[in-house]
PDB file of C-alpha atoms and ligand atoms in Angstrom:
ATOM      1  CA  UNK A  50     -51.323  98.467 -13.924  1.00  0.00           C
ATOM      2  CA  UNK A  51     -49.841  94.869 -12.194  1.00  0.00           C
ATOM      3  CA  UNK A  52     -53.126  93.352 -12.553  1.00  0.00           C
ATOM      4  CA  UNK A  53     -53.778  94.232 -16.356  1.00  0.00           C
ATOM      5  CA  UNK A  54     -53.873  91.358 -19.060  1.00  0.00           C
ATOM      6  CA  UNK A  55     -52.539  93.905 -21.832  1.00  0.00           C
ATOM      7  CA  UNK A  56     -50.503  95.091 -18.841  1.00  0.00           C
ATOM      8  CA  UNK A  57     -47.872  92.534 -18.756  1.00  0.00           C
ATOM      9  CA  UNK A  58     -48.634  91.370 -22.597  1.00  0.00           C
ATOM     10  CA  UNK A  59     -46.836  95.554 -23.045  1.00  0.00           C
ATOM     11  CA  UNK A  60     -43.781  94.714 -20.566  1.00  0.00           C
ATOM     12  CA  UNK A  61     -42.773  91.045 -21.828  1.00  0.00           C
ATOM     13  CA  UNK A  62     -44.742  89.102 -19.056  1.00  0.00           C
ATOM     14  CA  UNK A  63     -47.693  87.416 -21.730  1.00  0.00           C
ATOM     15  CA  UNK A  64     -46.267  86.350 -24.863  1.00  0.00           C
ATOM     16  CA  UNK A  65     -48.381  87.866 -27.779  1.00  0.00           C
ATOM     17  CA  UNK A  66     -47.948  88.247 -31.558  1.00  0.00           C
ATOM     18  CA  UNK A  67     -46.885  91.778 -32.516  1.00  0.00           C
ATOM     19  CA  UNK A  68     -47.382  92.924 -35.597  1.00  0.00           C
ATOM     20  CA  UNK A  69     -47.270  96.339 -34.938  1.00  0.00           C
ATOM     21  CA  UNK A  70     -45.653  99.099 -32.251  1.00  0.00           C
ATOM     22  CA  UNK A  71     -43.920 102.899 -32.012  1.00  0.00           C
ATOM     23  CA  UNK A  72     -43.980 105.096 -29.056  1.00  0.00           C
ATOM     24  CA  UNK A  73     -47.577 105.638 -27.799  1.00  0.00           C
ATOM     25  CA  UNK A  74     -49.485 101.727 -29.254  1.00  0.00           C
ATOM     26  CA  UNK A  75     -48.689  97.752 -29.629  1.00  0.00           C
ATOM     27  CA  UNK A  76     -50.679  96.009 -31.919  1.00  0.00           C
ATOM     28  CA  UNK A  77     -51.069  92.244 -31.686  1.00  0.00           C
ATOM     29  CA  UNK A  78     -53.313  88.336 -32.872  1.00  0.00           C
ATOM     30  CA  UNK A  79     -56.601  88.487 -30.470  1.00  0.00           C
ATOM     31  CA  UNK A  80     -55.518  85.242 -28.626  1.00  0.00           C
ATOM     32  CA  UNK A  81     -59.773  83.971 -29.820  1.00  0.00           C
ATOM     33  CA  UNK A  82     -59.948  85.223 -33.218  1.00  0.00           C
ATOM     34  CA  UNK A  83     -63.228  86.496 -34.431  1.00  0.00           C
ATOM     35  CA  UNK A  84     -62.285  86.492 -38.482  1.00  0.00           C
ATOM     36  CA  UNK A  85     -58.970  85.228 -40.388  1.00  0.00           C
ATOM     37  CA  UNK A  86     -57.511  88.390 -39.855  1.00  0.00           C
ATOM     38  CA  UNK A  87     -59.029  89.688 -35.594  1.00  0.00           C
ATOM     39  CA  UNK A  88     -55.977  92.550 -34.306  1.00  0.00           C
ATOM     40  CA  UNK A  89     -56.045  94.596 -30.698  1.00  0.00           C
ATOM     41  CA  UNK A  90     -54.188  97.594 -30.655  1.00  0.00           C
ATOM     42  CA  UNK A  91     -53.871  99.674 -27.257  1.00  0.00           C
ATOM     43  CA  UNK A  92     -51.894 102.188 -26.094  1.00  0.00           C
ATOM     44  CA  UNK A  93     -48.916 101.872 -23.551  1.00  0.00           C
ATOM     45  CA  UNK A  94     -51.211 104.374 -20.763  1.00  0.00           C
ATOM     46  CA  UNK A  95     -52.698 101.727 -19.837  1.00  0.00           C
ATOM     47  CA  UNK A  96     -57.211 103.314 -19.674  1.00  0.00           C
ATOM     48  CA  UNK A  97     -59.226 100.923 -18.751  1.00  0.00           C
ATOM     49  CA  UNK A  98     -62.214 101.916 -20.626  1.00  0.00           C
ATOM     50  CA  UNK A  99     -63.536 105.010 -23.337  1.00  0.00           C
ATOM     51  CA  UNK A 100     -65.051 106.617 -20.149  1.00  0.00           C
ATOM     52  CA  UNK A 101     -61.799 106.889 -18.488  1.00  0.00           C
ATOM     53  CA  UNK A 102     -60.093 109.094 -21.066  1.00  0.00           C
ATOM     54  CA  UNK A 103     -59.159 112.310 -21.579  1.00  0.00           C
ATOM     55  CA  UNK A 104     -58.536 115.456 -22.535  1.00  0.00           C
ATOM     56  CA  UNK A 105     -55.338 114.816 -22.194  1.00  0.00           C
ATOM     57  CA  UNK A 106     -55.517 111.082 -24.231  1.00  0.00           C
ATOM     58  CA  UNK A 107     -56.977 112.462 -27.500  1.00  0.00           C
ATOM     59  CA  UNK A 108     -53.788 112.411 -28.663  1.00  0.00           C
ATOM     60  CA  UNK A 109     -52.948 109.213 -27.484  1.00  0.00           C
ATOM     61  CA  UNK A 110     -56.418 107.519 -28.884  1.00  0.00           C
ATOM     62  CA  UNK A 111     -55.647 109.490 -32.520  1.00  0.00           C
ATOM     63  CA  UNK A 112     -52.681 106.889 -32.766  1.00  0.00           C
ATOM     64  CA  UNK A 113     -54.824 102.999 -32.262  1.00  0.00           C
ATOM     65  CA  UNK A 114     -56.837 104.808 -35.118  1.00  0.00           C
ATOM     66  CA  UNK A 115     -53.699 105.487 -37.371  1.00  0.00           C
ATOM     67  CA  UNK A 116     -52.348 101.987 -36.076  1.00  0.00           C
ATOM     68  CA  UNK A 117     -55.227  99.999 -37.185  1.00  0.00           C
ATOM     69  CA  UNK A 118     -55.122 102.314 -40.025  1.00  0.00           C
ATOM     70  CA  UNK A 119     -51.616 101.008 -40.781  1.00  0.00           C
ATOM     71  CA  UNK A 120     -51.757  97.122 -39.641  1.00  0.00           C
ATOM     72  CA  UNK A 121     -55.670  97.098 -42.655  1.00  0.00           C
ATOM     73  CA  UNK A 122     -52.852  97.707 -45.345  1.00  0.00           C
ATOM     74  CA  UNK A 123     -50.417  95.709 -43.973  1.00  0.00           C
ATOM     75  CA  UNK A 124     -53.199  93.041 -43.588  1.00  0.00           C
ATOM     76  CA  UNK A 125     -55.125  93.752 -47.640  1.00  0.00           C
ATOM     77  CA  UNK A 126     -57.802  94.938 -46.400  1.00  0.00           C
ATOM     78  CA  UNK A 127     -57.521  98.868 -47.150  1.00  0.00           C
ATOM     79  CA  UNK A 128     -60.462  98.107 -50.385  1.00  0.00           C
ATOM     80  CA  UNK A 129     -62.394  96.012 -48.675  1.00  0.00           C
ATOM     81  CA  UNK A 130     -63.262  97.581 -45.845  1.00  0.00           C
ATOM     82  CA  UNK A 131     -62.629  95.835 -41.922  1.00  0.00           C
ATOM     83  CA  UNK A 132     -64.326  96.893 -38.909  1.00  0.00           C
ATOM     84  CA  UNK A 133     -62.500  98.689 -36.340  1.00  0.00           C
ATOM     85  CA  UNK A 134     -64.893  98.409 -32.256  1.00  0.00           C
ATOM     86  CA  UNK A 135     -63.848  99.361 -28.657  1.00  0.00           C
ATOM     87  CA  UNK A 136     -66.683  97.728 -26.747  1.00  0.00           C
ATOM     88  CA  UNK A 137     -67.112  99.230 -23.155  1.00  0.00           C
ATOM     89  CA  UNK A 138     -68.316  98.350 -20.177  1.00  0.00           C
ATOM     90  CA  UNK A 139     -69.268  94.438 -19.477  1.00  0.00           C
ATOM     91  CA  UNK A 140     -72.344  95.372 -20.742  1.00  0.00           C
ATOM     92  CA  UNK A 141     -70.756  95.725 -24.210  1.00  0.00           C
ATOM     93  CA  UNK A 142     -68.649  93.099 -24.320  1.00  0.00           C
ATOM     94  CA  UNK A 143     -65.344  94.791 -22.768  1.00  0.00           C
ATOM     95  CA  UNK A 144     -63.145  91.841 -20.735  1.00  0.00           C
ATOM     96  CA  UNK A 145     -59.633  93.504 -20.328  1.00  0.00           C
ATOM     97  CA  UNK A 146     -59.642  96.738 -18.727  1.00  0.00           C
ATOM     98  CA  UNK A 147     -57.664  98.737 -21.082  1.00  0.00           C
ATOM     99  CA  UNK A 148     -59.069 100.190 -23.764  1.00  0.00           C
ATOM    100  CA  UNK A 149     -58.512  97.905 -26.852  1.00  0.00           C
ATOM    101  CA  UNK A 150     -59.764  98.631 -30.240  1.00  0.00           C
ATOM    102  CA  UNK A 151     -60.814  95.213 -33.126  1.00  0.00           C
ATOM    103  CA  UNK A 152     -59.073  95.689 -36.494  1.00  0.00           C
ATOM    104  CA  UNK A 153     -61.337  92.464 -37.366  1.00  0.00           C
ATOM    105  CA  UNK A 154     -61.244  92.298 -41.216  1.00  0.00           C
ATOM    106  CA  UNK A 155     -61.279  89.007 -43.773  1.00  0.00           C
ATOM    107  CA  UNK A 156     -64.986  88.511 -44.091  1.00  0.00           C
ATOM    108  CA  UNK A 157     -67.929  90.131 -44.307  1.00  0.00           C
ATOM    109  CA  UNK A 158     -69.977  91.229 -41.455  1.00  0.00           C
ATOM    110  CA  UNK A 159     -73.546  92.016 -40.863  1.00  0.00           C
ATOM    111  CA  UNK A 160     -75.041  95.509 -39.276  1.00  0.00           C
ATOM    112  CA  UNK A 161     -76.715  96.357 -36.638  1.00  0.00           C
ATOM    113  CA  UNK A 162     -74.290  94.130 -35.179  1.00  0.00           C
ATOM    114  CA  UNK A 163     -74.767  91.617 -32.895  1.00  0.00           C
TER     115      UNK A 163
HETATM  116  P1  DGP B 328     -62.668  92.664 -25.277  1.00  0.00           P
HETATM  117  O1  DGP B 328     -63.619  91.846 -24.142  1.00  0.00           O
HETATM  118  O2  DGP B 328     -63.314  93.437 -25.859  1.00  0.00           O
HETATM  119  O3  DGP B 328     -62.156  93.026 -23.780  1.00  0.00           O
HETATM  120  O4  DGP B 328     -61.825  92.328 -25.955  1.00  0.00           O
HETATM  121  C1  DGP B 328     -60.447  91.166 -25.281  1.00  0.00           C
HETATM  122  C2  DGP B 328     -59.837  90.765 -26.697  1.00  0.00           C
HETATM  123  O5  DGP B 328     -58.885  90.421 -25.738  1.00  0.00           O
HETATM  124  C3  DGP B 328     -60.008  89.333 -26.113  1.00  0.00           C
HETATM  125  O6  DGP B 328     -61.145  89.362 -28.408  1.00  0.00           O
HETATM  126  C4  DGP B 328     -59.540  88.077 -25.964  1.00  0.00           C
HETATM  127  C5  DGP B 328     -58.222  89.101 -26.350  1.00  0.00           C
HETATM  128  N1  DGP B 328     -58.121  87.854 -25.498  1.00  0.00           N
HETATM  129  C6  DGP B 328     -57.893  87.990 -23.896  1.00  0.00           C
HETATM  130  N2  DGP B 328     -56.664  87.268 -23.375  1.00  0.00           N
HETATM  131  C7  DGP B 328     -55.699  87.494 -24.148  1.00  0.00           C
HETATM  132  C8  DGP B 328     -54.595  87.568 -24.127  1.00  0.00           C
HETATM  133  O7  DGP B 328     -53.868  86.637 -23.388  1.00  0.00           O
HETATM  134  N3  DGP B 328     -53.525  87.123 -26.001  1.00  0.00           N
HETATM  135  C9  DGP B 328     -54.290  87.595 -26.218  1.00  0.00           C
HETATM  136  N4  DGP B 328     -53.452  87.834 -27.738  1.00  0.00           N
HETATM  137  N5  DGP B 328     -55.469  88.181 -26.205  1.00  0.00           N
HETATM  138  C10 DGP B 328     -56.516  88.123 -25.637  1.00  0.00           C
END
């Protein structure tokens, strides 16, 4: 998608602090971190929102979570805990319409979330 910010990061058109990648996903630090660790995990394939996920994407979605597990371990978060969030739609706070997991850690988190 030529007008998608995260596709531009995938293409190297916009720089990012990439910390993890494989053939399916890319992960980089959020430009506006909400916790000491705040990493965005995105698929290389453009899918706009959770509402656009189809059966063919199920393996890819699973690999987003496998990446979250690996990055949490690298960041030393596995034991203390961390939060993984995917916003869907403007009403839930989604601002970039290319699905992404937020991996947040290094502080406590309230429940229910704001
Ligand atoms: P969401 O609001 O759930 O769609 O999350 C989008 C996140 O993307 C938000 O936390 C800020 C982050 N973000 C926006 N623009 C950039 C950028 O150019 N670089 C990086 N690294 N993160 C960005």
